[in-house]
Amino acid sequence: MRTAAWGPFLAVAFVLALACPSAAPAHDAPQELAGFRLGTDVKDYPGKIEMTAADIDLDRQYLSTRAMKPVAGFRSGYVTSGSCAQPGRIARIKMNYDDGSMAFYEKLLAAMKQRYGEPQQWRGNPFGTLRIWKWSIKDAELGDISVILQRYSGEDDSFTKGNSIRIAANGLLDEEAACWRKKHPEEKITKPAPPAKPLDLEYFLPK
């Protein structure tokens, strides 16, 4: 009789527990990686960033990417900063781990899930050589923060081999893009003239 009497109350408590936000993993959006922080200036890290050489993305000339000097636990790292709205402001950080093993990747993935919950997007390939999980986390200060955990074990040089992680403040990236468009309203990418006749398949194949 007592069990039957408490039945409805137990059912309600169970539903409330499932709905309670504290039941899911909760953590502040990440702003820092390997001692570098989003929104800060590259000049805030004297002796830690290669300031003399910066790579400019031809498709996104409002961004500059610089390599980091050696950081313990990582074989390489890069910071991407703006060059228009706030030149030098770090908007993206990418680090490549020393440990490129699958076992370490699985440990990282488990820890990330525990901290930030299940990722929102999968970008891997069906062959298993590329494994990419992405989280999108809101931050009160920087807005949407994207976090990407990646592992690559193939032979394509366009991907970084081993294990890597990247955090980016998408709002800062958007600010730099908007600033560039405002300053260069007429600038467009020059495209070749269309061919006089349709190109056959042979034209597109390596010889």
Short mmCIF file of C-alpha atoms in Angstrom, two decimals:
data_model
loop_
_atom_site.label_atom_id
_atom_site.label_comp_id
_atom_site.label_asym_id
_atom_site.label_seq_id
_atom_site.Cartn_x
_atom_site.Cartn_y
_atom_site.Cartn_z
CA MET A 1 0.00 0.00 0.00
CA ARG A 2 2.81 2.41 0.88
CA THR A 3 4.59 1.71 -2.45
CA ALA A 4 1.39 2.35 -4.38
CA ALA A 5 0.80 5.59 -2.50
CA TRP A 6 4.26 6.91 -3.26
CA GLY A 7 4.16 5.78 -6.90
CA PRO A 8 2.86 9.05 -8.44
CA PHE A 9 5.29 11.15 -6.40
CA LEU A 10 8.26 9.00 -7.45
CA ALA A 11 7.24 9.28 -11.09
CA VAL A 12 7.08 13.09 -10.88
CA ALA A 13 10.47 13.24 -9.12
CA PHE A 14 12.00 11.08 -11.84
CA VAL A 15 10.69 13.39 -14.59
CA LEU A 16 11.96 16.48 -12.75
CA ALA A 17 15.40 14.91 -12.35
CA LEU A 18 15.60 14.31 -16.08
CA ALA A 19 14.55 17.89 -16.81
CA CYS A 20 16.89 19.47 -14.28
CA PRO A 21 19.83 21.26 -15.98
CA SER A 22 22.23 20.06 -13.28
CA ALA A 23 21.69 16.50 -14.47
CA ALA A 24 23.58 17.29 -17.68
CA PRO A 25 27.29 18.17 -17.88
CA ALA A 26 27.74 21.90 -17.31
CA HIS A 27 30.91 23.94 -17.72
CA ASP A 28 31.81 27.45 -18.72
CA ALA A 29 32.68 27.94 -22.39
CA PRO A 30 36.44 27.60 -22.91
CA GLN A 31 38.37 30.80 -23.54
CA GLU A 32 41.89 29.52 -22.97
CA LEU A 33 44.07 26.80 -24.45
CA ALA A 34 47.70 25.97 -23.59
CA GLY A 35 48.07 29.31 -21.78
CA PHE A 36 46.72 31.43 -24.66
CA ARG A 37 43.39 33.21 -24.32
CA LEU A 38 40.78 34.24 -26.88
CA GLY A 39 40.19 37.97 -27.09
CA THR A 40 43.68 38.91 -25.89
CA ASP A 41 46.38 40.48 -28.05
CA VAL A 42 49.29 38.56 -29.56
CA LYS A 43 51.58 41.17 -27.97
CA ASP A 44 50.47 39.91 -24.55
CA TYR A 45 52.66 36.83 -25.08
CA PRO A 46 56.21 38.11 -25.55
CA GLY A 47 58.61 35.33 -26.45
CA LYS A 48 55.80 32.80 -26.92
CA ILE A 49 54.60 33.62 -30.45
CA GLU A 50 56.63 33.96 -33.64
CA MET A 51 55.86 37.61 -34.34
CA THR A 52 58.12 38.05 -37.36
CA ALA A 53 56.22 35.75 -39.73
CA ALA A 54 52.44 35.69 -40.20
CA ASP A 55 50.44 33.76 -42.78
CA ILE A 56 47.64 35.73 -44.43
CA ASP A 57 44.64 33.79 -45.75
CA LEU A 58 44.07 34.98 -49.32
CA ASP A 59 40.34 34.31 -49.01
CA ARG A 60 40.17 35.97 -45.58
CA GLN A 61 42.75 38.73 -45.61
CA TYR A 62 41.38 40.08 -42.36
CA LEU A 63 43.03 37.19 -40.47
CA SER A 64 46.69 36.50 -39.66
CA THR A 65 48.02 33.19 -38.34
CA ARG A 66 51.24 32.90 -36.35
CA ALA A 67 53.07 29.87 -35.03
CA MET A 68 53.75 29.46 -31.33
CA LYS A 69 57.12 28.73 -29.86
CA PRO A 70 57.41 25.28 -28.19
CA VAL A 71 54.78 24.52 -25.55
CA ALA A 72 55.07 21.53 -23.22
CA GLY A 73 52.82 18.64 -24.26
CA PHE A 74 52.26 19.99 -27.78
CA ARG A 75 54.36 19.53 -30.91
CA SER A 76 53.08 22.75 -32.48
CA GLY A 77 50.45 25.43 -32.13
CA TYR A 78 48.99 28.44 -33.92
CA VAL A 79 47.06 31.58 -33.04
CA THR A 80 44.86 33.40 -35.54
CA SER A 81 44.27 37.07 -34.93
CA GLY A 82 42.35 39.84 -36.65
CA SER A 83 43.93 42.51 -38.83
CA CYS A 84 41.00 44.92 -39.30
CA ALA A 85 38.54 45.51 -36.45
CA GLN A 86 41.14 44.97 -33.72
CA PRO A 87 44.53 44.04 -35.22
CA GLY A 88 46.32 41.46 -33.12
CA ARG A 89 43.24 40.26 -31.20
CA ILE A 90 43.29 36.47 -30.94
CA ALA A 91 40.13 34.88 -32.37
CA ARG A 92 41.24 31.26 -32.83
CA ILE A 93 43.75 28.91 -31.19
CA LYS A 94 44.85 25.52 -32.53
CA MET A 95 47.16 23.08 -30.77
CA ASN A 96 48.65 19.80 -32.01
CA TYR A 97 49.32 17.30 -29.25
CA ASP A 98 52.62 15.48 -28.78
CA ASP A 99 50.70 12.25 -28.21
CA GLY A 100 49.11 11.27 -31.52
CA SER A 101 47.78 7.88 -30.41
CA MET A 102 44.18 6.71 -30.66
CA ALA A 103 44.21 5.89 -26.94
CA PHE A 104 45.01 9.51 -26.07
CA TYR A 105 42.34 10.76 -28.48
CA GLU A 106 39.74 8.57 -26.78
CA LYS A 107 40.79 9.93 -23.38
CA LEU A 108 40.47 13.50 -24.65
CA LEU A 109 37.06 12.79 -26.17
CA ALA A 110 35.75 11.21 -22.97
CA ALA A 111 36.98 14.16 -20.90
CA MET A 112 35.46 16.67 -23.33
CA LYS A 113 32.09 14.91 -23.23
CA GLN A 114 32.14 14.89 -19.45
CA ARG A 115 32.97 18.59 -19.38
CA TYR A 116 30.82 19.96 -22.22
CA GLY A 117 28.28 17.23 -22.90
CA GLU A 118 27.77 15.43 -26.19
CA PRO A 119 29.19 17.22 -29.26
CA GLN A 120 26.73 18.81 -31.68
CA GLN A 121 28.43 17.83 -34.92
CA TRP A 122 30.43 15.00 -36.48
CA ARG A 123 32.73 15.80 -39.41
CA GLY A 124 34.70 12.59 -39.81
CA ASN A 125 35.01 10.40 -42.88
CA PRO A 126 33.61 6.88 -43.38
CA PHE A 127 37.11 5.37 -43.54
CA GLY A 128 37.93 6.22 -39.92
CA THR A 129 41.13 8.08 -40.82
CA LEU A 130 39.52 11.45 -40.03
CA ARG A 131 37.67 11.89 -36.74
CA ILE A 132 36.29 15.34 -35.95
CA TRP A 133 33.87 16.22 -33.18
CA LYS A 134 32.57 19.77 -32.74
CA TRP A 135 30.96 21.54 -29.78
CA SER A 136 29.24 24.94 -29.91
CA ILE A 137 29.10 26.63 -26.51
CA LYS A 138 27.69 30.05 -25.63
CA ASP A 139 29.85 32.43 -23.65
CA ALA A 140 28.52 35.57 -21.94
CA GLU A 141 31.57 37.59 -22.98
CA LEU A 142 32.65 36.23 -26.36
CA GLY A 143 29.41 34.74 -27.68
CA ASP A 144 29.54 31.48 -29.64
CA ILE A 145 32.68 29.46 -28.94
CA SER A 146 33.37 26.51 -31.21
CA VAL A 147 35.54 23.64 -30.01
CA ILE A 148 36.89 21.05 -32.43
CA LEU A 149 38.68 17.86 -31.41
CA GLN A 150 40.35 16.14 -34.37
CA ARG A 151 42.36 13.06 -35.16
CA TYR A 152 43.85 12.22 -38.56
CA SER A 153 45.77 9.09 -39.49
CA GLY A 154 45.68 9.20 -43.31
CA GLU A 155 48.13 10.36 -45.96
CA ASP A 156 46.50 13.62 -47.10
CA ASP A 157 48.87 16.51 -46.34
CA SER A 158 45.96 18.96 -46.21
CA PHE A 159 45.06 17.55 -42.78
CA THR A 160 47.27 17.73 -39.70
CA LYS A 161 48.32 14.24 -38.64
CA GLY A 162 47.75 13.06 -35.10
CA ASN A 163 45.55 14.65 -32.45
CA SER A 164 44.67 18.34 -32.36
CA ILE A 165 42.22 20.71 -30.74
CA ARG A 166 40.94 24.13 -31.79
CA ILE A 167 38.87 26.77 -30.04
CA ALA A 168 37.49 29.82 -31.82
CA ALA A 169 35.39 32.85 -30.92
CA ASN A 170 33.07 33.04 -33.91
CA GLY A 171 31.82 36.49 -32.97
CA LEU A 172 35.34 37.91 -33.15
CA LEU A 173 35.89 36.26 -36.53
CA ASP A 174 32.62 37.78 -37.77
CA GLU A 175 33.67 41.23 -36.53
CA GLU A 176 36.90 41.03 -38.52
CA ALA A 177 35.04 39.90 -41.65
CA ALA A 178 32.48 42.72 -41.33
CA CYS A 179 35.25 45.28 -40.87
CA TRP A 180 37.02 44.03 -44.01
CA ARG A 181 33.86 44.14 -46.11
CA LYS A 182 33.16 47.71 -44.95
CA LYS A 183 36.66 48.88 -45.87
CA HIS A 184 36.75 47.00 -49.18
CA PRO A 185 33.17 47.17 -50.53
CA GLU A 186 34.24 46.95 -54.18
CA GLU A 187 36.93 44.31 -53.80
CA LYS A 188 36.01 41.02 -55.45
CA ILE A 189 37.92 37.89 -56.31
CA THR A 190 38.86 37.94 -59.98
CA LYS A 191 37.54 34.91 -61.83
CA PRO A 192 38.70 33.66 -65.21
CA ALA A 193 36.48 34.27 -68.23
CA PRO A 194 34.10 31.38 -69.02
CA PRO A 195 35.40 28.97 -71.67
CA ALA A 196 34.22 29.35 -75.24
CA LYS A 197 33.02 25.74 -75.26
CA PRO A 198 32.20 23.25 -72.50
CA LEU A 199 35.23 21.61 -70.91
CA ASP A 200 35.39 17.85 -71.34
CA LEU A 201 36.20 15.45 -68.52
CA GLU A 202 39.79 14.98 -69.69
CA TYR A 203 40.51 18.62 -68.89
CA PHE A 204 39.85 18.01 -65.17
CA LEU A 205 41.96 14.85 -64.82
CA PRO A 206 45.67 14.68 -63.92
CA LYS A 207 48.02 13.73 -66.74
#
